[in-house]
XYZ file of C-alpha atoms in Angstrom:
723
model
C 105.096 -82.248 -25.470
C 105.910 -79.063 -23.547
C 105.643 -77.001 -26.769
C 102.329 -78.530 -27.680
C 100.995 -77.773 -24.289
C 102.143 -74.177 -24.708
C 100.228 -73.801 -27.975
C 97.122 -75.056 -26.462
C 97.705 -72.685 -23.612
C 98.123 -69.901 -26.126
C 94.855 -70.728 -27.873
C 93.138 -71.075 -24.553
C 94.525 -67.687 -23.586
C 93.308 -66.193 -26.891
C 89.936 -67.796 -26.337
C 89.685 -66.406 -22.889
C 91.103 -63.013 -23.877
C 88.736 -60.017 -24.134
C 89.096 -59.992 -27.889
C 88.232 -63.647 -28.109
C 85.002 -62.924 -26.274
C 83.726 -60.383 -28.855
C 80.216 -60.984 -30.169
C 79.049 -59.668 -33.539
C 75.822 -61.416 -34.393
C 73.534 -61.313 -31.405
C 73.409 -57.524 -30.833
C 70.105 -56.930 -32.582
C 68.618 -60.192 -31.339
C 69.254 -59.258 -27.721
C 68.297 -55.588 -28.289
C 71.703 -54.362 -27.117
C 73.238 -51.121 -28.133
C 75.375 -51.492 -31.227
C 78.320 -49.764 -29.628
C 78.188 -51.676 -26.361
C 80.375 -54.447 -27.759
C 83.109 -51.975 -28.701
C 83.480 -50.964 -25.096
C 84.189 -54.581 -24.097
C 87.501 -56.318 -24.435
C 88.170 -58.450 -27.593
C 87.679 -62.181 -27.122
C 87.551 -65.305 -29.320
C 84.413 -67.222 -29.836
C 84.248 -70.718 -28.361
C 84.013 -71.934 -32.016
C 87.618 -70.993 -32.584
C 88.673 -73.930 -30.422
C 86.496 -76.269 -32.426
C 88.026 -74.949 -35.650
C 91.470 -75.638 -34.355
C 90.489 -79.145 -33.388
C 88.725 -79.733 -36.706
C 91.719 -78.800 -38.687
C 93.788 -81.075 -36.495
C 96.304 -78.529 -35.502
C 98.922 -80.696 -33.764
C 101.628 -78.966 -31.723
C 104.803 -78.421 -33.483
C 108.125 -77.374 -32.018
C 109.071 -73.791 -32.714
C 112.154 -72.916 -34.672
C 115.040 -72.213 -32.499
C 116.837 -70.064 -34.979
C 115.878 -67.965 -37.971
C 117.538 -67.385 -41.257
C 118.440 -63.829 -40.364
C 121.224 -65.125 -38.138
C 119.561 -64.046 -34.974
C 120.190 -66.200 -31.977
C 116.473 -66.653 -31.526
C 113.292 -65.735 -33.377
C 110.330 -64.156 -31.678
C 107.257 -66.005 -32.589
C 104.647 -63.871 -34.265
C 101.214 -63.904 -32.872
C 99.761 -64.884 -36.276
C 96.717 -62.661 -35.568
C 97.550 -59.759 -37.908
C 96.743 -59.928 -41.549
C 99.794 -57.942 -42.613
C 102.359 -60.069 -40.728
C 104.774 -61.457 -43.381
C 105.901 -64.975 -43.318
C 109.661 -65.414 -43.570
C 110.738 -67.393 -46.606
C 114.103 -68.164 -45.251
C 112.639 -70.610 -42.858
C 112.604 -73.981 -44.341
C 110.087 -76.583 -43.726
C 112.787 -79.023 -42.901
C 113.739 -77.046 -39.934
C 110.256 -77.432 -38.292
C 110.829 -80.951 -37.093
C 114.112 -80.079 -35.592
C 112.473 -77.083 -34.013
C 109.873 -79.314 -32.505
C 112.420 -81.517 -31.092
C 114.424 -78.497 -30.000
C 111.924 -75.985 -28.813
C 113.157 -72.591 -27.965
C 112.586 -71.456 -24.515
C 109.686 -69.222 -25.575
C 106.986 -68.356 -23.206
C 103.421 -67.266 -23.785
C 103.602 -63.870 -22.150
C 104.910 -62.053 -25.238
C 102.103 -63.390 -27.365
C 99.503 -62.647 -24.764
C 100.835 -59.169 -24.284
C 100.772 -58.576 -28.010
C 97.254 -59.806 -28.284
C 96.289 -57.530 -25.398
C 97.916 -54.555 -27.140
C 95.987 -55.285 -30.362
C 92.802 -55.730 -28.389
C 93.468 -52.464 -26.628
C 94.004 -50.696 -29.934
C 90.802 -52.146 -31.401
C 88.864 -51.291 -28.222
C 90.210 -47.746 -28.308
C 89.188 -47.345 -31.924
C 85.716 -48.703 -31.315
C 85.207 -46.710 -28.133
C 86.557 -43.477 -29.643
C 83.974 -40.684 -30.003
C 84.451 -40.669 -33.751
C 83.428 -44.302 -34.098
C 79.781 -43.455 -34.778
C 80.584 -40.695 -37.212
C 83.676 -42.161 -39.018
C 83.629 -45.769 -40.131
C 86.958 -45.715 -42.058
C 89.326 -48.699 -41.502
C 91.494 -48.460 -38.465
C 95.175 -48.357 -39.308
C 97.011 -50.933 -37.326
C 100.628 -50.174 -36.696
C 102.856 -52.541 -38.691
C 104.810 -54.644 -36.362
C 108.413 -55.097 -37.040
C 109.158 -58.031 -39.175
C 109.225 -61.135 -37.230
C 109.871 -64.699 -37.955
C 106.741 -66.788 -37.723
C 107.112 -69.671 -35.467
C 103.700 -71.093 -36.395
C 102.883 -73.535 -39.053
C 101.164 -72.438 -42.249
C 97.874 -73.779 -41.122
C 98.159 -71.770 -37.965
C 99.035 -68.776 -40.016
C 96.083 -69.433 -42.303
C 93.827 -69.799 -39.327
C 95.063 -66.533 -37.985
C 94.297 -64.912 -41.335
C 90.854 -66.364 -41.343
C 90.330 -64.994 -37.945
C 91.439 -61.574 -39.128
C 89.145 -61.772 -42.186
C 86.268 -62.791 -39.944
C 87.018 -59.852 -37.760
C 87.045 -57.497 -40.769
C 83.765 -58.951 -41.979
C 82.199 -58.503 -38.585
C 83.609 -55.001 -38.398
C 82.031 -54.146 -41.787
C 78.786 -55.690 -40.661
C 78.974 -53.706 -37.458
C 79.543 -50.484 -39.448
C 76.529 -51.282 -41.617
C 74.328 -52.007 -38.604
C 75.714 -48.878 -36.996
C 74.663 -46.853 -40.075
C 71.209 -48.429 -39.974
C 70.988 -47.775 -36.286
C 72.119 -44.201 -36.912
C 69.466 -43.777 -39.636
C 66.864 -45.276 -37.311
C 68.032 -42.938 -34.585
C 67.711 -39.964 -36.964
C 64.183 -41.036 -37.886
C 63.400 -41.423 -34.209
C 64.818 -37.955 -33.542
C 62.787 -36.585 -36.501
C 59.599 -38.229 -35.220
C 60.291 -36.949 -31.715
C 60.961 -33.492 -33.176
C 57.686 -33.556 -35.178
C 55.803 -34.841 -32.106
C 57.329 -32.090 -29.990
C 56.401 -29.591 -32.724
C 52.807 -30.853 -32.656
C 52.827 -30.689 -28.878
C 54.157 -27.128 -29.140
C 51.306 -26.301 -31.535
C 48.805 -27.894 -29.161
C 50.327 -25.947 -26.280
C 50.064 -22.751 -28.277
C 46.430 -23.595 -29.148
C 45.775 -24.391 -25.473
C 47.346 -21.096 -24.424
C 45.294 -19.277 -27.092
C 42.132 -21.074 -25.877
C 42.978 -20.147 -22.286
C 43.561 -16.549 -23.356
C 40.195 -16.506 -25.193
C 38.502 -18.020 -22.141
C 40.073 -15.401 -19.903
C 38.993 -12.700 -22.339
C 35.472 -14.169 -22.471
C 35.299 -14.412 -18.668
C 36.513 -10.818 -18.455
C 33.854 -9.783 -20.979
C 31.192 -11.751 -19.052
C 32.317 -10.095 -15.845
C 32.129 -6.697 -17.552
C 28.654 -7.577 -18.887
C 27.562 -8.641 -15.410
C 28.913 -5.435 -13.944
C 27.139 -3.507 -16.705
C 23.877 -5.329 -15.971
C 24.348 -4.738 -12.256
C 25.011 -1.050 -12.873
C 21.928 -0.884 -15.124
C 19.917 -2.665 -12.387
C 21.201 -0.205 -9.799
C 20.264 2.661 -12.103
C 16.771 1.181 -12.557
C 16.477 0.738 -8.808
C 17.561 4.346 -8.287
C 15.007 5.450 -10.887
C 12.274 3.481 -9.077
C 13.321 4.963 -5.756
C 13.318 8.395 -7.357
C 9.820 7.784 -8.736
C 8.649 6.568 -5.326
C 10.110 9.651 -3.685
C 8.374 11.824 -6.274
C 5.089 10.014 -5.598
C 5.539 10.465 -1.855
C 6.362 14.141 -2.342
C 3.338 14.539 -4.595
C 1.148 12.839 -2.015
C 2.526 15.060 0.708
C 2.014 18.131 -1.441
C -1.505 16.991 -2.230
C -2.186 16.366 1.437
C -0.754 19.758 2.301
C -2.926 21.339 -0.373
C -5.975 19.482 0.908
C -5.113 20.548 4.442
C -4.782 24.115 3.237
C -8.126 23.856 1.442
C -9.717 22.363 4.545
C -8.288 25.141 6.648
C -9.473 27.683 4.108
C -12.901 26.063 4.078
C -12.927 26.019 7.858
C -11.885 29.655 7.927
C -14.558 30.452 5.388
C -17.137 28.569 7.433
C -15.937 30.365 10.526
C -16.266 33.676 8.707
C -19.775 32.771 7.556
C -20.792 31.660 11.022
C -19.175 34.752 12.500
C -21.041 37.011 10.095
C -24.241 35.120 10.860
C -23.662 35.597 14.572
C -22.830 39.257 13.958
C -26.068 39.755 12.027
C -27.980 37.947 14.763
C -26.243 40.101 17.376
C -27.150 43.266 15.483
C -30.731 42.048 15.190
C -30.789 41.342 18.922
C -29.446 44.819 19.664
C -31.992 46.375 17.315
C -34.840 44.479 18.934
C -33.645 45.368 22.444
C -33.385 49.022 21.510
C -36.853 48.936 19.982
C -38.226 47.275 23.095
C -36.474 49.825 25.266
C -37.859 52.636 23.142
C -41.309 51.076 23.420
C -40.861 50.933 27.181
C -39.791 54.563 27.338
C -42.717 55.632 25.170
C -45.201 53.679 27.268
C -44.038 54.964 30.663
C -44.934 58.724 30.414
C -48.350 58.120 28.844
C -49.623 56.441 31.962
C -51.647 58.583 34.372
C -53.889 58.058 37.361
C -53.513 54.743 39.065
C -50.539 53.498 37.102
C -47.774 51.251 38.391
C -44.216 52.511 38.720
C -42.221 51.607 35.565
C -38.922 53.007 36.846
C -37.534 49.631 37.800
C -38.467 48.223 34.395
C -36.813 51.122 32.629
C -33.680 50.777 34.753
C -33.416 47.065 34.023
C -34.043 47.673 30.323
C -31.223 50.243 30.231
C -28.925 47.778 31.975
C -29.729 45.121 29.384
C -29.127 47.588 26.555
C -25.761 48.482 28.104
C -24.894 44.808 28.420
C -25.629 44.172 24.744
C -23.762 47.346 23.772
C -20.736 46.088 25.699
C -20.829 42.865 23.685
C -21.111 44.874 20.462
C -18.189 47.043 21.534
C -15.928 44.003 21.940
C -16.685 42.944 18.361
C -16.242 46.420 16.879
C -12.519 45.848 16.369
C -13.122 43.509 13.437
C -13.546 40.286 15.354
C -16.667 38.197 15.139
C -18.759 37.569 18.240
C -18.195 34.252 19.967
C -20.817 31.753 21.036
C -20.543 33.064 24.603
C -21.229 36.604 23.373
C -24.287 35.370 21.517
C -25.466 33.544 24.626
C -25.133 36.723 26.698
C -26.966 38.766 24.069
C -29.764 36.223 23.640
C -30.146 35.955 27.388
C -30.380 39.764 27.596
C -32.982 39.784 24.815
C -35.012 37.095 26.545
C -34.883 39.017 29.805
C -35.837 42.207 27.953
C -38.853 40.452 26.498
C -39.764 39.239 29.960
C -39.495 42.780 31.289
C -41.659 44.102 28.472
C -44.141 41.286 28.988
C -44.403 41.976 32.715
C -44.716 45.686 32.052
C -47.368 45.094 29.427
C -49.252 42.823 31.823
C -49.142 45.509 34.511
C -50.200 48.165 32.022
C -52.970 45.922 30.742
C -54.256 45.345 34.241
C -54.192 49.061 34.949
C -55.879 49.791 31.666
C -58.505 47.143 32.379
C -59.149 48.616 35.749
C -59.402 52.062 34.279
C -61.664 50.768 31.570
C -63.988 49.211 34.099
C -64.162 52.486 36.006
C -64.919 54.325 32.806
C -67.616 51.805 31.925
C -69.237 52.165 35.324
C -69.137 55.931 35.015
C -70.486 55.685 31.528
C -73.265 53.396 32.763
C -74.222 55.960 35.402
C -74.106 58.886 33.036
C -75.809 57.144 30.153
C -78.555 55.254 31.856
C -80.767 56.499 29.129
C -78.838 54.571 26.601
C -79.370 51.280 28.378
C -81.462 49.921 25.592
C -78.731 50.627 23.100
C -76.193 48.961 25.360
C -78.419 45.905 25.636
C -78.598 45.729 21.898
C -74.847 45.903 21.715
C -74.590 43.160 24.306
C -76.913 41.025 22.241
C -74.721 41.579 19.221
C -71.597 40.722 21.187
C -73.314 37.630 22.565
C -74.202 36.573 19.046
C -70.636 37.178 17.968
C -69.363 35.130 20.904
C -71.733 32.323 20.022
C -70.461 32.410 16.465
C -66.859 32.240 17.663
C -67.661 29.336 19.932
C -69.283 27.594 17.020
C -66.153 28.159 15.020
C -63.989 26.819 17.847
C -66.129 23.756 18.202
C -64.218 20.569 17.276
C -60.689 22.034 17.834
C -58.411 20.340 20.314
C -55.660 21.395 22.627
C -53.809 18.101 22.360
C -53.214 15.388 19.816
C -55.499 12.433 19.274
C -55.139 9.387 21.453
C -53.847 7.207 18.615
C -51.227 9.810 17.750
C -50.146 10.140 21.369
C -49.964 6.372 21.725
C -47.777 6.144 18.619
C -45.583 8.972 19.968
C -45.180 7.276 23.350
C -44.365 3.893 21.789
C -41.571 5.473 19.757
C -40.142 7.151 22.856
C -40.276 3.905 24.842
C -38.534 2.043 22.010
C -35.810 4.714 21.825
C -35.276 4.594 25.599
C -34.979 0.800 25.537
C -32.445 1.040 22.738
C -30.418 3.589 24.736
C -30.519 1.372 27.822
C -29.295 -1.642 25.835
C -25.905 -0.035 25.218
C -25.659 1.728 28.575
C -22.730 -0.549 29.447
C -20.913 0.558 26.302
C -21.301 4.223 27.270
C -20.241 3.795 30.896
C -17.413 1.343 30.330
C -13.988 1.975 31.854
C -12.162 -0.392 29.545
C -9.862 1.528 27.211
C -10.365 -0.879 24.321
C -14.150 -0.665 24.645
C -13.991 3.126 24.839
C -11.838 3.183 21.737
C -14.293 0.870 19.939
C -17.206 3.118 20.990
C -15.472 6.205 19.565
C -14.646 4.417 16.312
C -18.236 3.174 15.924
C -19.599 6.652 16.621
C -17.248 8.200 14.075
C -18.108 5.540 11.489
C -21.821 6.337 11.979
C -21.773 10.146 12.222
C -18.969 11.261 9.885
C -20.658 9.968 6.677
C -23.882 11.794 7.647
C -21.893 15.026 8.046
C -20.500 14.514 4.516
C -23.943 14.345 2.857
C -24.291 17.095 0.257
C -25.831 17.783 -3.137
C -22.503 17.800 -4.999
C -23.103 14.626 -7.020
C -25.294 11.542 -7.003
C -22.307 9.163 -7.069
C -20.875 10.731 -3.923
C -24.260 10.462 -2.207
C -24.579 6.817 -3.219
C -21.078 6.092 -1.896
C -22.039 7.573 1.493
C -25.270 5.551 1.545
C -23.436 2.305 0.734
C -20.915 2.950 3.502
C -23.657 3.484 6.128
C -25.635 0.475 4.866
C -22.481 -1.660 5.004
C -21.919 -0.610 8.624
C -25.521 -1.401 9.645
C -25.351 -4.753 7.843
C -22.493 -5.917 10.072
C -19.754 -5.715 7.472
C -16.460 -4.001 8.345
C -15.920 -0.437 7.127
C -12.841 1.782 7.165
C -13.099 4.879 9.350
C -10.113 7.044 10.159
C -7.761 4.511 8.564
C -9.054 1.676 10.788
C -11.477 -1.152 10.099
C -14.487 -1.269 12.420
C -17.632 -3.386 12.568
C -20.730 -3.531 14.781
C -20.064 -7.239 15.275
C -17.132 -6.326 17.544
C -19.593 -5.615 20.378
C -22.906 -7.316 21.246
C -24.750 -3.965 21.413
C -22.926 -2.427 18.468
C -26.013 -2.380 16.214
C -28.200 -0.586 18.783
C -25.457 1.950 19.504
C -24.810 2.727 15.830
C -28.541 2.912 14.983
C -29.207 5.290 17.890
C -26.258 7.569 17.108
C -27.063 7.539 13.393
C -30.697 8.599 13.986
C -29.545 11.267 16.438
C -27.099 12.635 13.848
C -29.782 12.803 11.126
C -32.060 14.874 13.385
C -29.129 17.078 14.404
C -28.365 17.724 10.739
C -31.938 18.907 10.286
C -31.661 21.026 13.419
C -28.444 22.738 12.321
C -27.645 22.180 8.639
C -31.167 22.353 7.214
C -32.020 25.274 9.487
C -29.181 27.283 7.898
C -29.445 25.909 4.344
C -32.953 24.807 3.388
C -31.776 22.973 0.238
C -29.746 20.515 2.364
C -32.976 18.831 3.525
C -33.327 16.801 0.312
C -29.983 14.873 0.158
C -30.173 14.180 3.908
C -33.805 13.046 3.671
C -33.255 10.756 0.663
C -30.394 8.936 2.422
C -32.472 8.614 5.608
C -35.409 7.293 3.562
C -33.202 4.636 1.901
C -31.797 3.509 5.254
C -35.334 3.474 6.725
C -36.436 1.127 3.940
C -33.549 -1.323 4.538
C -33.287 -0.903 8.317
C -36.718 -0.001 9.810
C -35.263 0.353 13.303
C -33.217 3.340 12.166
C -36.364 5.031 10.826
C -38.238 4.559 14.113
C -35.301 6.016 16.018
C -35.194 9.015 13.642
C -38.877 9.695 14.367
C -38.318 9.285 18.120
C -35.427 11.773 18.133
C -37.383 14.170 15.896
C -40.465 14.059 18.168
C -38.306 14.547 21.260
C -36.528 17.628 19.917
C -39.527 18.983 17.963
C -42.848 17.801 19.480
C -44.654 19.838 16.796
C -43.615 17.161 14.277
C -46.085 14.768 15.968
C -47.945 17.293 16.224
C -48.151 17.447 20.006
C -48.375 20.378 22.448
C -47.183 18.891 25.753
C -49.155 20.328 28.715
C -47.361 21.612 31.764
C -47.714 19.104 34.602
C -47.796 19.904 38.278
C -44.375 20.131 39.888
C -42.609 20.804 36.574
C -40.360 23.861 36.596
C -40.525 26.486 33.877
C -37.095 25.511 32.541
C -38.001 21.831 32.375
C -41.244 22.643 30.613
C -39.400 24.811 28.093
C -37.054 21.892 27.391
C -40.092 19.691 26.774
C -41.408 22.292 24.301
C -38.090 22.147 22.412
C -36.273 25.183 23.792
C -32.588 25.053 24.644
C -31.978 25.973 28.264
C -28.366 26.577 29.227
C -27.015 28.100 32.445
C -30.455 29.143 33.570
C -31.207 30.983 30.299
C -33.627 30.052 27.528
C -32.673 30.511 23.901
C -34.152 33.303 21.832
C -37.440 32.819 20.013
C -35.836 33.372 16.617
C -33.226 30.687 17.243
C -35.928 28.337 18.510
C -38.141 28.884 15.452
C -35.126 28.460 13.165
C -34.317 25.033 14.633
C -37.959 23.926 14.554
C -38.204 25.074 10.943
C -35.121 23.007 9.963
C -36.503 19.827 11.531
C -39.993 20.286 10.003
C -38.414 20.850 6.587
C -36.366 17.659 6.997
C -39.532 15.757 7.968
C -41.466 17.214 4.993
C -38.661 16.140 2.628
C -38.442 12.698 4.239
C -42.109 11.773 3.705
C -42.053 12.601 -0.020
C -38.646 11.118 -1.031
C -37.594 7.535 -1.621
C -34.148 6.079 -2.310
C -33.930 5.694 -6.137
C -31.773 2.553 -5.997
C -34.058 0.595 -3.666
C -36.379 -2.266 -4.558
C -39.533 -0.059 -4.559
C -41.673 -3.189 -4.376
C -43.083 -2.701 -0.883
C -44.904 0.351 0.441
C -43.046 3.501 1.389
C -42.049 3.141 5.067
C -43.184 6.707 5.837
C -44.876 8.251 2.824
C -47.155 11.154 1.916
C -50.077 9.701 3.874
C -48.208 10.650 7.046
C -47.801 14.170 5.687
C -51.562 14.412 5.122
C -52.132 13.046 8.639
C -49.751 15.643 10.138
C -51.414 18.507 8.268
C -54.928 17.412 9.251
C -53.929 16.922 12.886
C -52.282 20.347 12.923
C -55.489 22.018 11.695
C -57.573 20.193 14.319
C -55.579 21.783 17.149
C -55.603 25.290 18.527
C -52.794 27.341 16.918
C -49.789 28.592 18.830
C -48.532 32.110 18.383
C -45.599 32.365 15.997
C -45.032 28.588 15.985
C -48.010 27.292 14.018
C -47.675 29.857 11.199
C -43.927 29.191 10.821
C -44.256 25.397 10.731
C -47.262 25.421 8.351
C -45.398 27.649 5.899
C -42.213 25.513 5.994
C -44.162 22.265 5.632
C -46.286 23.463 2.693
C -43.320 25.065 0.917
C -41.359 21.775 0.991
C -44.142 19.183 0.677
C -47.027 21.185 -0.903
C -46.197 20.251 -4.494
C -46.068 16.502 -3.689
C -49.335 16.665 -1.691
C -50.999 18.613 -4.519
C -50.075 15.902 -7.046
C -51.153 13.124 -4.698
C -54.490 14.431 -3.323
C -55.413 17.096 -5.938
C -58.952 18.453 -5.147
C -58.896 17.388 -1.507
C -55.620 19.213 -1.047
C -57.037 22.458 -2.464
C -60.008 22.169 -0.136
C -57.564 21.900 2.751
C -55.656 24.978 1.556
C -58.911 26.930 1.278
C -59.855 25.859 4.805
C -56.530 27.134 6.116
C -56.990 30.509 4.414
C -60.609 31.124 5.361
C -60.922 29.591 8.834
C -57.569 28.649 10.356
C -55.532 31.703 9.352
C -57.923 34.126 11.201
C -57.395 32.070 14.364
C -53.630 32.448 13.954
C -53.975 36.190 13.367
C -56.153 36.548 16.466
C -53.368 35.259 18.765
C -50.450 36.905 16.959
C -48.880 40.046 18.385
C -47.313 42.811 16.344
C -43.765 41.463 16.788
C -44.799 38.033 15.491
C -46.526 39.154 12.292
C -43.669 38.097 9.972
C -44.454 34.390 9.944
C -48.194 35.038 9.540
C -47.533 37.352 6.601
C -45.371 34.755 4.834
C -48.039 32.060 5.302
C -50.828 34.394 4.131
C -48.916 35.402 0.965
C -48.104 31.754 0.200
C -51.766 30.703 0.502
C -52.999 33.611 -1.631
C -50.410 32.974 -4.350
C -51.145 29.229 -4.428
C -54.941 29.693 -4.623
C -54.617 32.413 -7.227
C -52.381 30.341 -9.551
C -53.871 26.980 -8.566
C -50.302 25.741 -8.492
C -47.558 25.106 -5.910
C -44.066 25.221 -7.356
C -41.554 22.438 -6.572
C -39.241 23.372 -3.687
C -35.765 24.755 -4.295
C -32.991 22.168 -4.023
C -35.131 19.203 -5.027
C -32.965 16.398 -6.492
C -33.501 15.953 -10.227
C -32.795 12.996 -12.510
C -29.672 14.762 -13.781
C -28.301 14.838 -10.230
C -28.339 11.036 -9.958
C -26.347 10.757 -13.198
C -23.586 13.015 -11.887
């Protein structure tokens, strides 16, 4: 029984040994690594115990001795396939061995099994196990004497064969696992290769994107540089334009200065000619004074004081001439001094002539009385002469019958109404003139410039320019804003703006006639046609033009204002149209020149009409007023030097239009002037005033001889309005 218990202990030990716990079939099912079992200790399956029980392996006593004569035999483990079974052991000895068991213990067997397990584990866990699957050589144990029964030996062989089979199966599965691993490595390698390709493509794409972004950035920089170049070109063009404008402005300024210098030269030459004429006239008057003084005898006044004063005046004028002899033109002050000297010289001559005339009259009366005493016998002849003179006087009185010394009542009433209307208009904007507000003063100056500057620009250069000036003035009077001096201005900015602009505009038109037309007769037509067009659209402006014209030139009414009591000589001369400055009255030539300019403007005004107007209504101041003026002029007593000058200027400008309008009646009027009115003018004209009478006489004779009055010079033609 002890031996049997030892066997079962041995099998239990084998079962529980690491080698008995080896597993060969459930590696793939559990998903374990194929080599993990090799690293574990060898163990028997629990089925080995069932096999032993199935085959009814009863414990048998071990042999105590062996046939080799050894005292004892070491029992073989029975686990190795190559362990030989001793043939010297007889089967008959087994029972005795059972009954006489040797004092064997299990440790040698267990240690042997552990050594084999260690060898197998070392082979399986060796690094060459996966690469070399050749059979492991097991060291041949020394020959031993089996102490087990044949069935135990057979079982041990079966166990070894099972182990070999499982080892072969493990090698096969290891090869499959190795092939699978190689495929896995190949697939991983191909996947990594594809990933490498994708990475290279990604890097190439990134490089292309960087290159494209760099190209876009370069394109943007190129576009920006092109934009900067275009901007620089535009700035350069703008600078060129500005420079051109500045050069043009400088050129215009130079032309204006040249024109101003030219105008100054012309005015200077005109003043120089006038100064020379004044000196010539003064010298002639002085010579006349010197010639008249010695011829007087008897009761004659003393002309020494007159001669002394005349010499002083001549010296004064000579001093003015001497200051201009160095190439400079005389100034306005020089002309004033010379004209004042001439006026005083004329006064001296007039006073001297009056004194001489009185002396001569007195002497004549004495001679007549003496002649009456000596020639009493010729009394009858003297009576006859007196009768003849009385008849002649009666005839002259008959001729003078019907002539007036003043205008008709209706004409005077019309004249006074215009003056009252002009004064009321001036009073309406009195607050604008006397204001102390800077803004109002500035507005007044801008309105005055907007009204007067366009009138100063009127010329006969082109019809389009004239129409542009007319439209600008009409726009201002209509209340619309206009640009003057770079600023916008309108009459609606002040309640009395319309009255102020209308008054200043009419005043400027008359001043243009007084100055511009007086110097250049052809300028009357463009100024008059613009004034006529404004008169048609704005009747108040026309009435103010007439009021200013009548105030500065009362002969345009015609009206000869009488001298009232208490009126000084200077005030009366102002009423007659003379300029009185610093106690001196202007020269007669200058006075007649201004009156001539205003009459010429009036004569052009009554015959012209704005070509772009409606022309549906009547002319606001047409040729009928010219006929009225001419008839009224012939019904009044003539004035020396004035009447002849104004009649000539009026007929030269307006004669052609009146001839076409009134035809036969006009020629009757011309014949009346030549036969009846001209002798009256000649009767009151002195020798120094014969120039104007001669011009009028030649004009009348030429017109009656040719039965034609030529159109005036400077008249605006149809071609002018197309320019």
